[in-house]
Structure formats: structure tokens, C-alpha cells
mmCIF file of C-alpha atoms and ligand atoms in Angstrom:
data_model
loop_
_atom_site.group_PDB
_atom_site.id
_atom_site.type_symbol
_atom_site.label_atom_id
_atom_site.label_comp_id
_atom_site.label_asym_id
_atom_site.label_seq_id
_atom_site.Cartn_x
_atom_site.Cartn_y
_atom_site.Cartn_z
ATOM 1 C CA UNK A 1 41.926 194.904 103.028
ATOM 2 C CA UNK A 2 38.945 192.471 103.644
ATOM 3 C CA UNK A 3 36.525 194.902 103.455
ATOM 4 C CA UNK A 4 32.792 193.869 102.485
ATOM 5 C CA UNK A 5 30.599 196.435 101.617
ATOM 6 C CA UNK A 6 26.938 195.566 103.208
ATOM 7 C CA UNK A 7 26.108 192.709 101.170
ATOM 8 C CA UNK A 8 23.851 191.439 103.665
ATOM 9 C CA UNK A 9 20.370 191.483 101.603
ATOM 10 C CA UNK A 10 18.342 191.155 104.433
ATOM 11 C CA UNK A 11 19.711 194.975 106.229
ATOM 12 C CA UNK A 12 19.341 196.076 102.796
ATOM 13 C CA UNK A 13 16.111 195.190 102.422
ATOM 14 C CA UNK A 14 15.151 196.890 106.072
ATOM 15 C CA UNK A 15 16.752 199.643 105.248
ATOM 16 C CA UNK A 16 14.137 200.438 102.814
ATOM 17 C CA UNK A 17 11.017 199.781 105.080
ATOM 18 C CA UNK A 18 9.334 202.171 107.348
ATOM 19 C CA UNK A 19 6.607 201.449 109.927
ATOM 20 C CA UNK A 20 4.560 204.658 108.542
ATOM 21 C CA UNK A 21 4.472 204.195 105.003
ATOM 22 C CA UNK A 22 3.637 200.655 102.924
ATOM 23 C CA UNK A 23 6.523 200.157 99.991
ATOM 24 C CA UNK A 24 5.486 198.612 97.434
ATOM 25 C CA UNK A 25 7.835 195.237 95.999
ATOM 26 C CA UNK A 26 8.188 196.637 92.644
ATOM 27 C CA UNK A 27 9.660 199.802 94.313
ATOM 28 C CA UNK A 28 12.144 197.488 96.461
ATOM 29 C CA UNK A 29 12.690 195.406 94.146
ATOM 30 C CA UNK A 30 14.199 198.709 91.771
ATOM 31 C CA UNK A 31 15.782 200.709 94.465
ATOM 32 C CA UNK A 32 17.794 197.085 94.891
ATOM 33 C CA UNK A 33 18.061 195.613 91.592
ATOM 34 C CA UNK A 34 16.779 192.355 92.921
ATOM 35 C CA UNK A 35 13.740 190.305 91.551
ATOM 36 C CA UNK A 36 10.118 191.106 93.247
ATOM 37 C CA UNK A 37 11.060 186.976 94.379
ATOM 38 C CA UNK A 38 14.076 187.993 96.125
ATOM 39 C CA UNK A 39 12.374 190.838 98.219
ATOM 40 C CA UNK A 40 9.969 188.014 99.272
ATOM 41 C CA UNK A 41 12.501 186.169 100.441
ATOM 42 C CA UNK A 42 14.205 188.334 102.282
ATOM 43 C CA UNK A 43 11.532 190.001 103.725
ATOM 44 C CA UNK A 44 10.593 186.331 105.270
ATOM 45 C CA UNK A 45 14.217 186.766 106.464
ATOM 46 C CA UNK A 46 13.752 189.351 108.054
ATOM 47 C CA UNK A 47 10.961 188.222 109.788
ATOM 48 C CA UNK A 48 12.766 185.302 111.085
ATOM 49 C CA UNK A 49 15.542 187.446 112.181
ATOM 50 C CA UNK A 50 12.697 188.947 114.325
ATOM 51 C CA UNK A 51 11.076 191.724 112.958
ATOM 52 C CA UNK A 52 7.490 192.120 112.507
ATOM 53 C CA UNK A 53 6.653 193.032 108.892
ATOM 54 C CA UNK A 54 3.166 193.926 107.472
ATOM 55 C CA UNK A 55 2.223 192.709 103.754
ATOM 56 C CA UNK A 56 -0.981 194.314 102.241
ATOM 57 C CA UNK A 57 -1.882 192.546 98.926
ATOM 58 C CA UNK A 58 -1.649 195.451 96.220
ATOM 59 C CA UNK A 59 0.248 198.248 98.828
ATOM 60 C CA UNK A 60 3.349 196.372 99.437
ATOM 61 C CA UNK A 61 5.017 196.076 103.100
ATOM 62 C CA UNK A 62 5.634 197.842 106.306
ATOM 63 C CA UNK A 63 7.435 197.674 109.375
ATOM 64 C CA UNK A 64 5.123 196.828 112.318
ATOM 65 C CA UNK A 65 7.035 198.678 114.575
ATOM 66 C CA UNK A 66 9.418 201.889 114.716
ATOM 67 C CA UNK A 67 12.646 200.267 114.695
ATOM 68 C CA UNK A 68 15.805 202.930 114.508
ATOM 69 C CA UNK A 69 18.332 201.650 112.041
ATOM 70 C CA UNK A 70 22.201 201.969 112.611
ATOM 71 C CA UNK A 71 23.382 205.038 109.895
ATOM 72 C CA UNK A 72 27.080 206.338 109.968
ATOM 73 C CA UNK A 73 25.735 209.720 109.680
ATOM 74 C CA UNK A 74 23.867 210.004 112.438
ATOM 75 C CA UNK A 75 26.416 208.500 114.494
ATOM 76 C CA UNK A 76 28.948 210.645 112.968
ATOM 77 C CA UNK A 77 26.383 213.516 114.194
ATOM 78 C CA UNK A 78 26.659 212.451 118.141
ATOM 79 C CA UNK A 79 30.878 212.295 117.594
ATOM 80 C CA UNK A 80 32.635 215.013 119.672
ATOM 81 C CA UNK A 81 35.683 216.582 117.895
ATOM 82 C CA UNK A 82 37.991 214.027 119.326
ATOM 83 C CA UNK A 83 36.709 211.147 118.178
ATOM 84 C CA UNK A 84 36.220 213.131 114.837
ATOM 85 C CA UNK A 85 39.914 213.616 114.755
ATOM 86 C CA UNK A 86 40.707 210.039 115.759
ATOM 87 C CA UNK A 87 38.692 207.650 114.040
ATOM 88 C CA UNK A 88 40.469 206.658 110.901
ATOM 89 C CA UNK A 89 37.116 204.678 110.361
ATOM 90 C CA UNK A 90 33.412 203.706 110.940
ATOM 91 C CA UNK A 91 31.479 201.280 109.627
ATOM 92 C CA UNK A 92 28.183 200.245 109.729
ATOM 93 C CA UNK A 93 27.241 196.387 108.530
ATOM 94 C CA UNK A 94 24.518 194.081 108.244
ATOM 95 C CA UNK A 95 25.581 190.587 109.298
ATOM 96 C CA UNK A 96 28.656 189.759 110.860
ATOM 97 C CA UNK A 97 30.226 186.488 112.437
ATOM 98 C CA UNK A 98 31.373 188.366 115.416
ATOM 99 C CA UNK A 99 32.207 192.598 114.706
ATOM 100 C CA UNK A 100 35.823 191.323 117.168
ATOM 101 C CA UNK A 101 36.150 189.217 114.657
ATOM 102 C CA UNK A 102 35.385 191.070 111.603
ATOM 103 C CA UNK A 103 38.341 193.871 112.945
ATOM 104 C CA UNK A 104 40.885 191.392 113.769
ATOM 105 C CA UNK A 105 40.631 189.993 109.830
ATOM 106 C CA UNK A 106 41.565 193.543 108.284
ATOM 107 C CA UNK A 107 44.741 194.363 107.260
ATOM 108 C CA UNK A 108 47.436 196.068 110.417
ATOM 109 C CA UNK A 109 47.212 199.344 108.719
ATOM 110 C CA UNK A 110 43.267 199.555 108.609
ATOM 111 C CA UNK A 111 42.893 197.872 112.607
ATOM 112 C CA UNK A 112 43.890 200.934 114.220
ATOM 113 C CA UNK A 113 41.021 203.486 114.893
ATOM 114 C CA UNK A 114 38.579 201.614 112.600
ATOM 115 C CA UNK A 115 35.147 201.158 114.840
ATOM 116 C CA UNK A 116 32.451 198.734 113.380
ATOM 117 C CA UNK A 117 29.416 198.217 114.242
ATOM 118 C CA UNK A 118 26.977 195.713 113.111
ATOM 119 C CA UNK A 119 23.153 194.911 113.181
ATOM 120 C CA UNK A 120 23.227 191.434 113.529
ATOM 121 C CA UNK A 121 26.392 189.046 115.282
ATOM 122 C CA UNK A 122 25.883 185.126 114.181
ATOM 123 C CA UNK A 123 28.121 184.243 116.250
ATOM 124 C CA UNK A 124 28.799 186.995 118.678
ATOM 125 C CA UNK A 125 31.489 186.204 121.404
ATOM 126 C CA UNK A 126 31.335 186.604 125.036
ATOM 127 C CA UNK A 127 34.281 186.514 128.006
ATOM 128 C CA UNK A 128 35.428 183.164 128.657
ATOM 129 C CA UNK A 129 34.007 181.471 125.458
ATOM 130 C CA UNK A 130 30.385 182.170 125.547
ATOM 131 C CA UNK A 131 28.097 183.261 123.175
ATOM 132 C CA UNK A 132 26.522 186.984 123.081
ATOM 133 C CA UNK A 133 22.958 186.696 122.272
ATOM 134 C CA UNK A 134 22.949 189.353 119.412
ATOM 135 C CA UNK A 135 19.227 189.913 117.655
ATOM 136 C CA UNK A 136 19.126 192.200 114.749
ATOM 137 C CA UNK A 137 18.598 195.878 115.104
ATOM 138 C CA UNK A 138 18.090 195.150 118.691
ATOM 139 C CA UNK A 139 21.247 195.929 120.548
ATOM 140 C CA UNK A 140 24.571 197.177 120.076
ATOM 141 C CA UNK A 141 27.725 195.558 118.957
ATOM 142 C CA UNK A 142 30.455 197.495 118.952
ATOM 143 C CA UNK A 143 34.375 196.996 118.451
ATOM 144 C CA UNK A 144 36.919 199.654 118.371
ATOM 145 C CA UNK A 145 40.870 198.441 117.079
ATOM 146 C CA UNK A 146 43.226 200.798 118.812
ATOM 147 C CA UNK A 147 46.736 200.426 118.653
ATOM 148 C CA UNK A 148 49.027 200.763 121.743
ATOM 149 C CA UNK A 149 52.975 201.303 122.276
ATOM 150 C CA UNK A 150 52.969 199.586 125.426
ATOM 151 C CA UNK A 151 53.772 195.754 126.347
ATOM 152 C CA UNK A 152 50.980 193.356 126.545
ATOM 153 C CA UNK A 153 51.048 193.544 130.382
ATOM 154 C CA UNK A 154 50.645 197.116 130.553
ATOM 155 C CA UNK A 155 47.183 196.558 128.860
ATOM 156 C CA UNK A 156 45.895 194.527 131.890
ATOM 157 C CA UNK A 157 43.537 197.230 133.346
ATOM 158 C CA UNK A 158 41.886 198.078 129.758
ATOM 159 C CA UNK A 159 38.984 196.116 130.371
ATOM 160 C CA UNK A 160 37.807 198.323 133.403
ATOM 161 C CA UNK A 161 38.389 201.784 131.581
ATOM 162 C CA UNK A 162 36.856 199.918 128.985
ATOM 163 C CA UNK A 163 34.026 199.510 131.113
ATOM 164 C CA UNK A 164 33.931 202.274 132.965
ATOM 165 C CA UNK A 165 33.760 204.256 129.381
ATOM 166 C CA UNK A 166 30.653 202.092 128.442
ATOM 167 C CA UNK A 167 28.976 203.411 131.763
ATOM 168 C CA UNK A 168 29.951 207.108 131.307
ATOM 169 C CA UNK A 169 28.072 206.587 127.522
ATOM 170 C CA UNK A 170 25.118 205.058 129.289
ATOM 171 C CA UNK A 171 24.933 207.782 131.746
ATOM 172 C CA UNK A 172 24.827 210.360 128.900
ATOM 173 C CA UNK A 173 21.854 208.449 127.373
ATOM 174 C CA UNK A 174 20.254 209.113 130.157
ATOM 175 C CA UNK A 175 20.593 204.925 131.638
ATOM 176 C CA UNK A 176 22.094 206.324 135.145
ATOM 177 C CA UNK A 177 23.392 204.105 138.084
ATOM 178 C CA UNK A 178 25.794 201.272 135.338
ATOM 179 C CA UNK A 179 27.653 199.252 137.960
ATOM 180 C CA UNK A 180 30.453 196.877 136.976
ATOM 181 C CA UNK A 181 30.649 193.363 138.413
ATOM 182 C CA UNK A 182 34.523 192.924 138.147
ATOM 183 C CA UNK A 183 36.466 192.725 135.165
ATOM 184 C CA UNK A 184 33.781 194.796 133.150
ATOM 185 C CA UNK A 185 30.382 193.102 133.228
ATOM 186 C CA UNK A 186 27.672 195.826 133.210
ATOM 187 C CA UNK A 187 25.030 195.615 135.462
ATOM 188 C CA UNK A 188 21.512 197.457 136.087
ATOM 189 C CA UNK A 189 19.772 196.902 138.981
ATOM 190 C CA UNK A 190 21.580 193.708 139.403
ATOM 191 C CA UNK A 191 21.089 192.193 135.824
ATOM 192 C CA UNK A 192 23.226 191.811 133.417
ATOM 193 C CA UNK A 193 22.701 194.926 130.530
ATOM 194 C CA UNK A 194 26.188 194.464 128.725
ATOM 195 C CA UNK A 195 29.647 193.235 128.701
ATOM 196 C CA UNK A 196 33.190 193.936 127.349
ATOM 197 C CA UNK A 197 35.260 191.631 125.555
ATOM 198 C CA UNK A 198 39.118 193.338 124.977
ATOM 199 C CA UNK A 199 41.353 190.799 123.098
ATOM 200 C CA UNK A 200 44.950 191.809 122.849
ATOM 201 C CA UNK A 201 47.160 190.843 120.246
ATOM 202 C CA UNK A 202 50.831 191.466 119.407
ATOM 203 C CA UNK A 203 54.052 191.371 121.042
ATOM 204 C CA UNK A 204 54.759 190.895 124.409
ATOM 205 C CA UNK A 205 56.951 193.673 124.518
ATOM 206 C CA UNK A 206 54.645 196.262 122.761
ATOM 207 C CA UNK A 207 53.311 197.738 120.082
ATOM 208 C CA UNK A 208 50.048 195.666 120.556
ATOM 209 C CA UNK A 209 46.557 195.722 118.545
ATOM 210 C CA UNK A 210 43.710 196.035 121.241
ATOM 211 C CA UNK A 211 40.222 195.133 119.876
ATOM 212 C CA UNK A 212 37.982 196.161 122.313
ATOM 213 C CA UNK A 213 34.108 194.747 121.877
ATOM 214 C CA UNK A 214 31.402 195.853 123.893
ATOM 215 C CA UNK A 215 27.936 194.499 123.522
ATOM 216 C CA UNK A 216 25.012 196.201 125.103
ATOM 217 C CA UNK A 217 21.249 195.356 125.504
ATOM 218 C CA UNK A 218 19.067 198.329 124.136
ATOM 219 C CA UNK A 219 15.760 196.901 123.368
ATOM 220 C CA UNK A 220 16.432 193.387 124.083
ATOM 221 C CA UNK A 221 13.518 190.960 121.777
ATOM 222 C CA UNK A 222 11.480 189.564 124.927
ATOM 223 C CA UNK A 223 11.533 185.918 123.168
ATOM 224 C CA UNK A 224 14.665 185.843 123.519
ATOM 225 C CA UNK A 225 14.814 185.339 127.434
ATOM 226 C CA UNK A 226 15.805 181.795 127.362
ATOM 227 C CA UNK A 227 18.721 181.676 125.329
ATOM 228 C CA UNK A 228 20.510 183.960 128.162
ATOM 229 C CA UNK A 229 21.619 182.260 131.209
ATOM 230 C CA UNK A 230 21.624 184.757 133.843
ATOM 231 C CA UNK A 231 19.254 187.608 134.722
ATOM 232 C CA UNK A 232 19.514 190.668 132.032
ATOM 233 C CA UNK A 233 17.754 193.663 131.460
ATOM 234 C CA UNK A 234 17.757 196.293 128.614
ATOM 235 C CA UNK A 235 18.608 200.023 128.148
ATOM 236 C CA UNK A 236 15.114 200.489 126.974
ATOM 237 C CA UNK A 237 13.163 199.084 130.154
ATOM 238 C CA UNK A 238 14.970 202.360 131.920
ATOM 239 C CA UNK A 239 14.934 204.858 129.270
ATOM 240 C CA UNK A 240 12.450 203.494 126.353
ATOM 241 C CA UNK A 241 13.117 206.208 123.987
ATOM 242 C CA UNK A 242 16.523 205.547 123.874
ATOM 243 C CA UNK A 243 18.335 206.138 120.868
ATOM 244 C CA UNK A 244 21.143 203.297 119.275
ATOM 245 C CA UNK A 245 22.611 205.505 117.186
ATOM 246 C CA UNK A 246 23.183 208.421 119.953
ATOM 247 C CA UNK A 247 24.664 205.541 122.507
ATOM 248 C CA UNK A 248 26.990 204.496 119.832
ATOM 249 C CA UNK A 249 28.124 208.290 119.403
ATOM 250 C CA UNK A 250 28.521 208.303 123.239
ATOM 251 C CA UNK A 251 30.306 205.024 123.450
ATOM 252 C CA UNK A 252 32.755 206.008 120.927
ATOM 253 C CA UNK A 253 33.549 209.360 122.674
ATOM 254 C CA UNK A 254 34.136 208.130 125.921
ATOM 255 C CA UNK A 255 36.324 205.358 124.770
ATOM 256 C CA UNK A 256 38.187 207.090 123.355
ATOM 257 C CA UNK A 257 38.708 209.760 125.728
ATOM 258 C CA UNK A 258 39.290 207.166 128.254
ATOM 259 C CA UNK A 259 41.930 205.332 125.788
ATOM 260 C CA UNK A 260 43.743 208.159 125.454
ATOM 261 C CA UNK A 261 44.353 208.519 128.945
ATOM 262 C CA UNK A 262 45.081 205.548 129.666
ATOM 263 C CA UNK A 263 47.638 205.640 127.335
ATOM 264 C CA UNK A 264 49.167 208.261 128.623
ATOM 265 C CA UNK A 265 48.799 207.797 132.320
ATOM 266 C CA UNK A 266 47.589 204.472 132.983
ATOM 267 C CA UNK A 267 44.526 203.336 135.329
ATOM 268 C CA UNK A 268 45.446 206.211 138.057
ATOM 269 C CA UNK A 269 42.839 208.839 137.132
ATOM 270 C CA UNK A 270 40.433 206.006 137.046
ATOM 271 C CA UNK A 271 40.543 204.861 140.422
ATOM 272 C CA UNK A 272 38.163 206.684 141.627
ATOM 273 C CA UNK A 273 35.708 206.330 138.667
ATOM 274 C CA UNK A 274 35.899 202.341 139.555
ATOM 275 C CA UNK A 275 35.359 202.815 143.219
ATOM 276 C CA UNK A 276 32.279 204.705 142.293
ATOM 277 C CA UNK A 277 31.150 201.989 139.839
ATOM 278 C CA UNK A 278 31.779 198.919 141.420
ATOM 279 C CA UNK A 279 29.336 196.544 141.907
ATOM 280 C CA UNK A 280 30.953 193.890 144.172
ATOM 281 C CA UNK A 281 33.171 195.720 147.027
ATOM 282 C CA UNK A 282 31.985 194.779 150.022
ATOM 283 C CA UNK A 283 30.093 192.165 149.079
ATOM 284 C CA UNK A 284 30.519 188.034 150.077
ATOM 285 C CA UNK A 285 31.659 186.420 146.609
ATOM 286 C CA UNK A 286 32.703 183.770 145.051
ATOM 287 C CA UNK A 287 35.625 183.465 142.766
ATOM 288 C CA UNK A 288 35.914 181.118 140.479
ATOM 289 C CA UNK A 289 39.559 180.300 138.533
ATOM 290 C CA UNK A 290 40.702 177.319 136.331
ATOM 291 C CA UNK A 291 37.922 174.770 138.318
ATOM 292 C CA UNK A 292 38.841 176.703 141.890
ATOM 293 C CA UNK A 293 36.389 178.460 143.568
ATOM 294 C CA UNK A 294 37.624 181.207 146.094
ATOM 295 C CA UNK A 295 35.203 182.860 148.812
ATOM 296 C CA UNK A 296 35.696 186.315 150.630
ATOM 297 C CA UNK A 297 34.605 189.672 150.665
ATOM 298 C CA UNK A 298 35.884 191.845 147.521
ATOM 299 C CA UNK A 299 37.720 194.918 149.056
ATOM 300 C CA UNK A 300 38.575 196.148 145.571
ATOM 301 C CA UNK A 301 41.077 196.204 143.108
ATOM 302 C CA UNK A 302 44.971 195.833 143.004
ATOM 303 C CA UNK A 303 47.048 198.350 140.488
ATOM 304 C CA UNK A 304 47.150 195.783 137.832
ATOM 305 C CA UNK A 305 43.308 195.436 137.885
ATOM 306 C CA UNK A 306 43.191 192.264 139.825
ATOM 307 C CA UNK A 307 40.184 191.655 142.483
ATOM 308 C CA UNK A 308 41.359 191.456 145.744
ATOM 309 C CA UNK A 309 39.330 189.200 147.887
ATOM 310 C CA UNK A 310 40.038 189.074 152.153
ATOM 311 C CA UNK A 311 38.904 185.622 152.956
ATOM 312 C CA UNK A 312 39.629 184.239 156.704
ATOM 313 C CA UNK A 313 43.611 183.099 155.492
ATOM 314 C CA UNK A 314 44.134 186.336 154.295
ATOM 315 C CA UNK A 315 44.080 189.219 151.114
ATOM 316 C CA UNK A 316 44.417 187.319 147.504
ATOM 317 C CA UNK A 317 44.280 188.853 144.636
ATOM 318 C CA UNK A 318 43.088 187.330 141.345
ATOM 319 C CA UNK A 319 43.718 188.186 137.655
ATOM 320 C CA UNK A 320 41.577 186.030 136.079
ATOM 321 C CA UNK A 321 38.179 184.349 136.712
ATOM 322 C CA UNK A 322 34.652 185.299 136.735
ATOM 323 C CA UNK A 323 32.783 186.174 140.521
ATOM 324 C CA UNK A 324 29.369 185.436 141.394
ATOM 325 C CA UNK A 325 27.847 187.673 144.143
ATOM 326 C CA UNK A 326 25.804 186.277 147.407
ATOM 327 C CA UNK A 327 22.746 187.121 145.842
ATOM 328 C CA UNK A 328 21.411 189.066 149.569
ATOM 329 C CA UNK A 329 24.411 191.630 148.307
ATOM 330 C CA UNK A 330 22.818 192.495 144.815
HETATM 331 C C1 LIG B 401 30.713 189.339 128.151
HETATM 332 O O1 LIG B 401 30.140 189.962 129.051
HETATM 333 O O2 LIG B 401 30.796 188.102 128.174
HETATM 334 C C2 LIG B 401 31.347 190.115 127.029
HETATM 335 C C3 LIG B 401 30.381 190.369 125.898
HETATM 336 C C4 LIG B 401 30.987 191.147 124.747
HETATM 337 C C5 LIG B 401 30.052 191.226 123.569
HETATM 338 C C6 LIG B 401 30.574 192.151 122.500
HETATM 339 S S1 LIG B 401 29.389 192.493 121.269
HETATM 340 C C7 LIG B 401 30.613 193.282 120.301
HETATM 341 C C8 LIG B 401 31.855 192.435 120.412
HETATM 342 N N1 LIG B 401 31.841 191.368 119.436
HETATM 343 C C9 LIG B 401 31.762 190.167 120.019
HETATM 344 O O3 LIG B 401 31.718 189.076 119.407
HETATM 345 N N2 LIG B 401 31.726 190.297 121.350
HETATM 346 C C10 LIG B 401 31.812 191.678 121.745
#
């Protein structure tokens, strides 16, 4: 199993920094067993990565701000005693290319109920091949593997329980009124706070590896603005004391409750759950598919999780594609 331990020097080094207390570089440098050169460096790392860091000459450095770390432990602590039971794994890492990515190179055996989460994505992946702006510390980037005895096509409405799980979390972290703009973008107040990538692989037929990623703004670095190209907001700007570790808890618990279900019974018990989240019935949109774009009012969703648009020839319904909304019905 490919299976890095953190050898990211950079998280390493935050871990050992607080904002209350200066530590000195010797003391770095020994918890470590890197040079006093090394910490340098990486603490300049750091600071490119973002953080603020404080360096008194003689006292050693400091965080400039409280920052909360991601620590297995007190994830574990927000775990209910299903997700206890069910997780074969969590992991908690530095730097990753993309934490999809990261679970799709482990062996079969270990991609089933592993759940990694990482500080830092360099090249984090959104739907339709965009990027996911993914600062370090920041945010969260999470991806659950979860294995599924059920043909490829039976998987098509995943991405709204997946979505609809990511809202129940927020609501527990006290981040109420989620909506989801069809398949599973996460809005808040009409910006974007998160989205869902779920990449299916295996055999048409069934079993099939799901890797479900969701990425969601927590305390978004302001600087950042104009690398993202549609309006966003952050968990923080509606709850600031918001805690990353207790989301990721939450967002693991109702995943997996809802993956269970849905495994069992399909999308019918969440029917309701989507009405009550959806972001776009009713409204005028626009649908856009393979270079087509598609106008009507969104009336919903079909049973296979398709939007179903009533435009002036008729009802269509649409599997794929990405909707804009009339911006008077945000
Ligand atoms: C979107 O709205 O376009 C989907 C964004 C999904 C981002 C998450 S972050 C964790 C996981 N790893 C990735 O590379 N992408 C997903």
C-alpha cells in the first residue's frame, strides 16, 4: 500500500508552532531532527503557503494567528459509533496532489472505508475539470473510498446524498440554511461555500469503488479572492468560531449514515431532504451540456437524479451539465 506517512516538512513544522507561546529553533529543530537551517526554510514555507509567522531574534517563532490544526484524535472525538464501527481508516496529511487522488492510488483492499484528509491540495480537483482552490489549514478536503455492490448506474444519485450529507454536517456546526445548486454544489446565501466531486470506478455491472471528495470553505484566506471564478463565501463569515476538526467529525457521520442508506434503499428517503435543499426549483436556468445550452424553469429532479427542466417545447431532463441560475432567482 502507497501509504506516506506525513513527510510534508512544512505541516510538520506547523504542527509545532502556537500563536501563544514563541518556540525557539533549537527546540524545533530537536523535536524534528532537522538542522536550525531547515526550520528556516520551512518556516519561510510556511509563510508562503500563507500563514503569518512571528520571528523574535533570541525567542524563536510564533504563529500570528490561532490557526486549528487537523488531528485524528480530535476528529476521532466528534465520530458517532457508526462511523467508529465503519471506518477501516483515517488519515490526516500534510500535502497532497489531490486527497481523490491520493485514495484512488492505494491498494483495493485499503480504498474501502479509508477517509483522508489533508491540509494542503496542490492540485485539488473540481467537477468538470477545474481546479479547487485549496490553501493550507484553511479549508477542508475530504475524501471517503466506499465500496458498493451495485452497478455503476445505480450510483447515479450519490452525488446528491453526497451533498445533502455535507449540508446535514454544516447544519450541525451550526452553518444553517446549505442549499444545493444541482448535482451537489453547496451554496450560502447564493455563493458558492463547497462542492462534491464523486468519481466512480469499477465494473459496470457492480462491485464499484466510489471516492467521494468534498471540499468546503471554512476560513477561506481573503487574498485568495481572485483565483476563484464565481462568488464564494466561507463557513467562518456565518459561524467564525467554527471548528475544522468538529465539521470533519460531522461530515464523516452523516456520510456515512447517508451511504448506508443509500445502499440499502436508494435515493427514496432522500427525496424529501433534496426538495428541502434545493437551490434551483423554480427558478429560470440555464443548462449547459457538451457546448448546448438549455433554458427553462427547474421543476426538480427525475429518480435517477437528473434535473428536469419545463421549457416552452416541453419537460427534459438532463444527466449531465452544470446550470447557472437567472441571477433575480438567487
Ligand atoms: C466542485 O464543486 O467543483 C467540486 C469540488 C470538490 C473538491 C474536493 S476537495 C476534496 C476532494 N479532492 C479533490 O481534489 N476534489 C475534492
Amino acid at each position: 500500500m502507497k501509504d506516506p506517512a506525513n513527510s510534508d516538512p512544512v505541516h510538520r513544522l506547523a504542527l509545532q508552532l502556537s500563536h501563544k507561546e514563541m518556540r525557539s529553533g533549537a527546540s524545533i529543530a530537536e523535536a524534528l531532527g532537522y538542522s536550525r537551517t531547515a526550520v528556516w526554510k520551512h518556516v519561510e514555507s510556511l509563510r508562503k503557503r500563507g500563514i503569518e509567522v512571528d520571528a523574535v531574534a533570541g525567542q524563536g517563532y510564533r504563529l500570528r494567528e490561532p490557526l486549528e490544526f487537523l488531528d485524528e484524535s480530535s476528529v476521532h472525538q466528534h465520530l458517532d459509533t457508526r462511523s467508529r464501527s465503519l471506518l477501516k481508516q483515517l488519515k490526516i496529511l500534510g500535502t497532497v496532489s489531490s486527497t481523490n487522488d491520493w485514495l484512488q492510488s492505494l491498494d483495493r483492499e485499503s480504498q474501502h472505508a479509508c477517509a483522508l484528509l489533508a491540509e494542503h491540495q496542490s492540485s485539488g480537483k473540481g467537477r468538470r475539470g477545474r481546479s479547487w482552490v485549496s490553501p493550507f489549514a484553511r479549508n477542508l478536503y475530504l475524501s471517503l473510498g466506499w465500496r458498493f455492490d451495485l452497478a455503476v448506474a445505480d450510483l447515479a444519485c450519490l452525488p446528491l446524498v453526497v451533498a445533502i450529507a455535507a449540508c446535514e454536517a454544516l447544519d450541525a456546526c451550526e452553518v444553517p440554511g446549505v442549499r444545493i445548486k444541482w448535482p451537489n454544489d453547496l451554496l450560502l446565501n447564493g455563493a458558492k461555500l463547497g462542492g462534491c466531486l464523486v468519481e466512480v470506478h469499477g465494473d459496470a455491472a457492480g462491485p464499484c469503488l466510489a471516492i467521494v471528495g468534498i471540499g468546503v470553505n471554512v476560513r477561506m484566506n481573503r487574498g485568495l479572492a481572485g483565483e476563484i471564478d464565481q462568488p464564494w463565501t466561507d463557513a467562518a463569515s456565518v459561524n467564525p468560531e467554527i471548528s475544522r476538526n468538529r465539521l470533519a467529525g460531522h461530515l464523516l457521520n452523516c456520510l456515512l449514515r447517508n451511504i448506508s442508506v443509500f445502499a440499502e434503499s436508494g435515493f427514496d428517503p432522500f427525496v424529501n431532504a433534496w426538495k428541502d435543499r434545493d437551490a434551483v426549483a423554480g427558478s429560470q436556468v440555464v443548462v449547459s451540456q457538451a457546448g448546448r445550452w438549455h433554458e427553462g424553469i427547474a421543476i426538480g429532479i427525475s429518480r435517477e437524479g437528473g434535473l428536469m427542466l419545463q421549457s416552452p417545447t416541453g419537460v427534459a431532463e438532463y444527466r449531465a451539465g452544470e446550470i447557472s441560475i437567472r441571477q433575480k432567482d438567487l
